[in-house]
Structure formats: structure tokens, C-alpha cells
């Protein structure tokens, strides 16, 4: 099996920013409540006709530039998203055309907030066994399109954005281990009731606001802490490493309190935990990859560092990955 690593990364966040003060004018909430309960101060929201594929394409262009490869070199595009432009065709197909990556096989995956880690792990297999040389993995979401802007329990949490990574064989380092999991018995904790084949769109589903995210936050909170802690332990063990070997944890950014609770359980210093939720909120599958981009850009990651990605989301799904940068 070939050693696989990330050779280029990129992100795109919409220009428009929605602050907690803006939300105070929309629902019965306060900047103080949102900041102390979640760590979020603002989030990026699409405007001017932007949607998931247009953001995914921009992030992908940055990643290709960073990897110094051409679109025509890409053999595979996987987009992790729960907010595709439309049920089908895939966002991956749309961006394949726009990028001019006409040699690439393309598909989307739905693994909610663990989507990027799932997609990374899938792409890794194709390259490790020699099927493909270059893969483009994207996490992209327009959660503002499925957020109920009248529901204070959820509308303060989510944002929009995209991140991308190019994978190929590397001579050293790269992805050391990956671990994916799911507990399908609790799909009721976070979901969108209508718009699929079970409850197709109708006047009734629209009037009863069933096309928006429904969430039982405090139940998810406890499961997220437990699951992300376990996933981090398992994936590090698989890599033959200890927590003292980890230079930076990049967790899914759903709630700063979840992240800090996971860090505490693992006995990891807060300065080894990357947090950017303050400026982004929860961008689901785009969360870990945009955090990785910002950690690299901000000088928090240097060559040879051990990075641990750790994510959890609707499904319930989780995934973790150890990368030697
Ligand atoms: N502004 C003000 N008050 C709010 C509010 C808001 N935006 N949202 C909820 N509240 C209120 C609730 O109505 C409740 O009031 P009550 O006690 O009078 O009923 C109170 O705040 C506490 O609600 P609770 O849900 O217990 O708060 P919490 O501390 O659990 O925080 C979340 C709520 C959603 C921030 C938190 O549970 C969370 O982040 N959960 C995980 C979510 C998650 O990970 N989702 C995605 C998975 S990837």
C-alpha cells in the first residue's frame, strides 16, 4: 500500500457576515448567551447567488494552486456535503465541469459534520491501493439554506463555507491512521424531516417548517463529548502514538464547550486544541478542513507535526484521523 498525504489545501468563506448582534434582532437571544454557551460570535453566510458548488469550486481552486497540480491531473473528486445545490446531480459533478477536471470520477458523500474525515479516508484508500494518483476532497455547506431563522435553538449555531484538500502519494508522513464510526439508532437527534423520499416537499411540509434542521442539542452535546473522546483514543492507538505526541488537535467546531470538554477528558493542554468557531459557527463537513487551512495559514502547524482531526455529527457519525504534516 502507498503512503498517502495532503499536498495542498484551500478554503472559501462567503464575504457576508452575520453577527450575534444581527441575530438579536431576528430571534429572542443575546450575544452573551450565544458566546458563553457556544463560543460563536459570528458566521459567514452566502449571498449574491452563492451556493455549495460555487464555494466548493473556489476552495478547490485554492487547493489545486497550493498543490501545484492542474485540474486535468485529478483522478477523483469527493465532495462531503449535506446541503448540495440540489438532490442530484452531485456537487462533485458540477465542480468537475467548472474546474475542467474532466478525467475525474466524481461523487458526493453524506456524513454530516464528520463528512470531511469520511471523504478523506475514502480517497486515501483509492490512492493507497494505486487506483488513482490525485484526489480532490472537499467539505462544503450552505447550512443557512436549511436553517430555521425563527428557531433560536438552532439558528445561532450554523454557518456556510467550504474547504478542500488534494491527496496523493507522499514519500514520508501523511495519513497515519483513520477511524470511522456510526450509531444509526439516534438519527432522531439531528435531522431534516422533509424534502426526501419519505416526506416529499408539499404545501404541508413547507407550512410546518419541516425543511429545516431539527436538533436536540443537549442530548447531542453529551454524546459528542463521549464519542469524540473515544474516536481520538482509538485513532491514536491505531497510529501507535500517545497524546503527548500530538502537536495540534483540529476538532469539528460545533461548540467550544464540547471541544474543551473533549480536551479535558483526553488530558490535552488547551494550547494544543485549535478553535475557530468564534468566527465561523458550525459549518458541518467544511468545519475540520477550514480549521486545518486556518491552522496552517496561522503558523500553528509546521512540517513533521502530528495533527489529529476529530469530528462528530448527524447520523450519528464520527471520524478521526492522524496526519503527520
Ligand atoms: N438564546 C437564548 N436562549 C436560548 C437559545 C438562544 N439562542 N437557545 C436555547 N435557549 C434556551 C433554551 O430555550 C433553554 O431555556 P429553558 O431552560 O427556559 O428551557 C436554555 O436556553 C438552555 O437550553 P439548553 O438546550 O439546555 O442549552 P445548552 O447549554 O445545552 O446549549 C446548545 C444548547 C445547542 C448550544 C448545546 O446543547 C449544543 O451545542 N449541543 C450540541 C449541538 C451539536 O453538536 N450539534 C451538531 C452536531 S455536529
PDB file of C-alpha atoms and ligand atoms in Angstrom, residues 28-30 33-34 37-38 113 152-153 156-158 190 215 217-218 220-221 224 252 254-255 257-258 282 312-314, ligand 1:
ATOM      1  CA  UNK A  28     -35.109  36.130  21.274  1.00  0.00           C
ATOM      2  CA  UNK A  29     -31.399  35.644  22.018  1.00  0.00           C
ATOM      3  CA  UNK A  30     -28.349  37.591  23.131  1.00  0.00           C
ATOM      4  CA  UNK A  33     -25.959  33.656  25.621  1.00  0.00           C
ATOM      5  CA  UNK A  34     -24.570  32.568  22.257  1.00  0.00           C
ATOM      6  CA  UNK A  37     -22.969  28.619  25.509  1.00  0.00           C
ATOM      7  CA  UNK A  38     -21.274  28.004  22.163  1.00  0.00           C
ATOM      8  CA  UNK A 113     -20.130  17.033  10.306  1.00  0.00           C
ATOM      9  CA  UNK A 152     -33.347  30.308  18.372  1.00  0.00           C
ATOM     10  CA  UNK A 153     -32.312  26.796  19.443  1.00  0.00           C
ATOM     11  CA  UNK A 156     -27.434  30.753  16.225  1.00  0.00           C
ATOM     12  CA  UNK A 157     -25.234  27.729  15.577  1.00  0.00           C
ATOM     13  CA  UNK A 158     -24.642  27.297  11.858  1.00  0.00           C
ATOM     14  CA  UNK A 190     -30.410  15.878  14.354  1.00  0.00           C
ATOM     15  CA  UNK A 215     -31.987  19.226  16.775  1.00  0.00           C
ATOM     16  CA  UNK A 217     -28.874  19.973  21.402  1.00  0.00           C
ATOM     17  CA  UNK A 218     -28.215  18.929  24.979  1.00  0.00           C
ATOM     18  CA  UNK A 220     -26.160  15.568  21.296  1.00  0.00           C
ATOM     19  CA  UNK A 221     -23.750  17.514  23.456  1.00  0.00           C
ATOM     20  CA  UNK A 224     -20.452  14.298  21.073  1.00  0.00           C
ATOM     21  CA  UNK A 252     -15.124  19.650  14.477  1.00  0.00           C
ATOM     22  CA  UNK A 254     -19.846  22.586  16.833  1.00  0.00           C
ATOM     23  CA  UNK A 255     -19.492  24.100  20.281  1.00  0.00           C
ATOM     24  CA  UNK A 257     -17.647  23.760  25.305  1.00  0.00           C
ATOM     25  CA  UNK A 258     -17.806  20.343  23.587  1.00  0.00           C
ATOM     26  CA  UNK A 282     -20.680  25.125  12.823  1.00  0.00           C
ATOM     27  CA  UNK A 312     -18.889  14.094  15.099  1.00  0.00           C
ATOM     28  CA  UNK A 313     -22.278  14.743  13.513  1.00  0.00           C
ATOM     29  CA  UNK A 314     -25.797  13.758  12.474  1.00  0.00           C
TER      30      UNK A 314
HETATM   31  N1  LIG B   1     -30.711  32.236  23.059  1.00  0.00           N
HETATM   32  C1  LIG B   1     -31.169  32.263  24.317  1.00  0.00           C
HETATM   33  N2  LIG B   1     -31.647  31.188  24.968  1.00  0.00           N
HETATM   34  C2  LIG B   1     -31.629  30.022  24.298  1.00  0.00           C
HETATM   35  C3  LIG B   1     -31.160  29.907  22.973  1.00  0.00           C
HETATM   36  C4  LIG B   1     -30.692  31.092  22.361  1.00  0.00           C
HETATM   37  N3  LIG B   1     -30.218  31.083  21.115  1.00  0.00           N
HETATM   38  N4  LIG B   1     -31.270  28.627  22.579  1.00  0.00           N
HETATM   39  C5  LIG B   1     -31.785  27.937  23.591  1.00  0.00           C
HETATM   40  N5  LIG B   1     -32.013  28.774  24.643  1.00  0.00           N
HETATM   41  C6  LIG B   1     -32.571  28.469  25.938  1.00  0.00           C
HETATM   42  C7  LIG B   1     -33.432  27.243  25.923  1.00  0.00           C
HETATM   43  O1  LIG B   1     -34.734  27.569  25.493  1.00  0.00           O
HETATM   44  C8  LIG B   1     -33.390  26.798  27.366  1.00  0.00           C
HETATM   45  O2  LIG B   1     -34.307  27.584  28.092  1.00  0.00           O
HETATM   46  P1  LIG B   1     -35.203  26.929  29.245  1.00  0.00           P
HETATM   47  O3  LIG B   1     -34.200  26.416  30.262  1.00  0.00           O
HETATM   48  O4  LIG B   1     -36.018  28.079  29.718  1.00  0.00           O
HETATM   49  O5  LIG B   1     -35.967  25.829  28.586  1.00  0.00           O
HETATM   50  C9  LIG B   1     -31.985  27.209  27.810  1.00  0.00           C
HETATM   51  O6  LIG B   1     -31.511  28.166  26.852  1.00  0.00           O
HETATM   52  C10 LIG B   1     -30.996  26.063  27.882  1.00  0.00           C
HETATM   53  O7  LIG B   1     -31.131  25.253  26.755  1.00  0.00           O
HETATM   54  P2  LIG B   1     -30.217  24.007  26.524  1.00  0.00           P
HETATM   55  O8  LIG B   1     -30.589  23.392  25.227  1.00  0.00           O
HETATM   56  O9  LIG B   1     -30.216  23.135  27.732  1.00  0.00           O
HETATM   57  O10 LIG B   1     -28.790  24.734  26.425  1.00  0.00           O
HETATM   58  P3  LIG B   1     -27.376  24.076  26.287  1.00  0.00           P
HETATM   59  O11 LIG B   1     -26.488  24.602  27.319  1.00  0.00           O
HETATM   60  O12 LIG B   1     -27.431  22.598  26.060  1.00  0.00           O
HETATM   61  O13 LIG B   1     -26.881  24.743  24.904  1.00  0.00           O
HETATM   62  C11 LIG B   1     -26.636  24.085  22.610  1.00  0.00           C
HETATM   63  C12 LIG B   1     -27.589  24.485  23.716  1.00  0.00           C
HETATM   64  C13 LIG B   1     -27.437  23.766  21.379  1.00  0.00           C
HETATM   65  C14 LIG B   1     -25.722  25.271  22.339  1.00  0.00           C
HETATM   66  C15 LIG B   1     -25.780  22.871  23.050  1.00  0.00           C
HETATM   67  O14 LIG B   1     -26.601  21.895  23.617  1.00  0.00           O
HETATM   68  C16 LIG B   1     -25.000  22.244  21.932  1.00  0.00           C
HETATM   69  O15 LIG B   1     -24.113  22.857  21.356  1.00  0.00           O
HETATM   70  N6  LIG B   1     -25.284  20.986  21.627  1.00  0.00           N
HETATM   71  C17 LIG B   1     -24.597  20.228  20.625  1.00  0.00           C
HETATM   72  C18 LIG B   1     -25.058  20.640  19.296  1.00  0.00           C
HETATM   73  C19 LIG B   1     -24.304  19.960  18.239  1.00  0.00           C
HETATM   74  O16 LIG B   1     -23.220  19.500  18.456  1.00  0.00           O
HETATM   75  N7  LIG B   1     -24.893  19.932  17.062  1.00  0.00           N
HETATM   76  C20 LIG B   1     -24.303  19.477  15.895  1.00  0.00           C
HETATM   77  C21 LIG B   1     -23.663  18.173  15.994  1.00  0.00           C
HETATM   78  S1  LIG B   1     -22.374  18.245  14.892  1.00  0.00           S
END
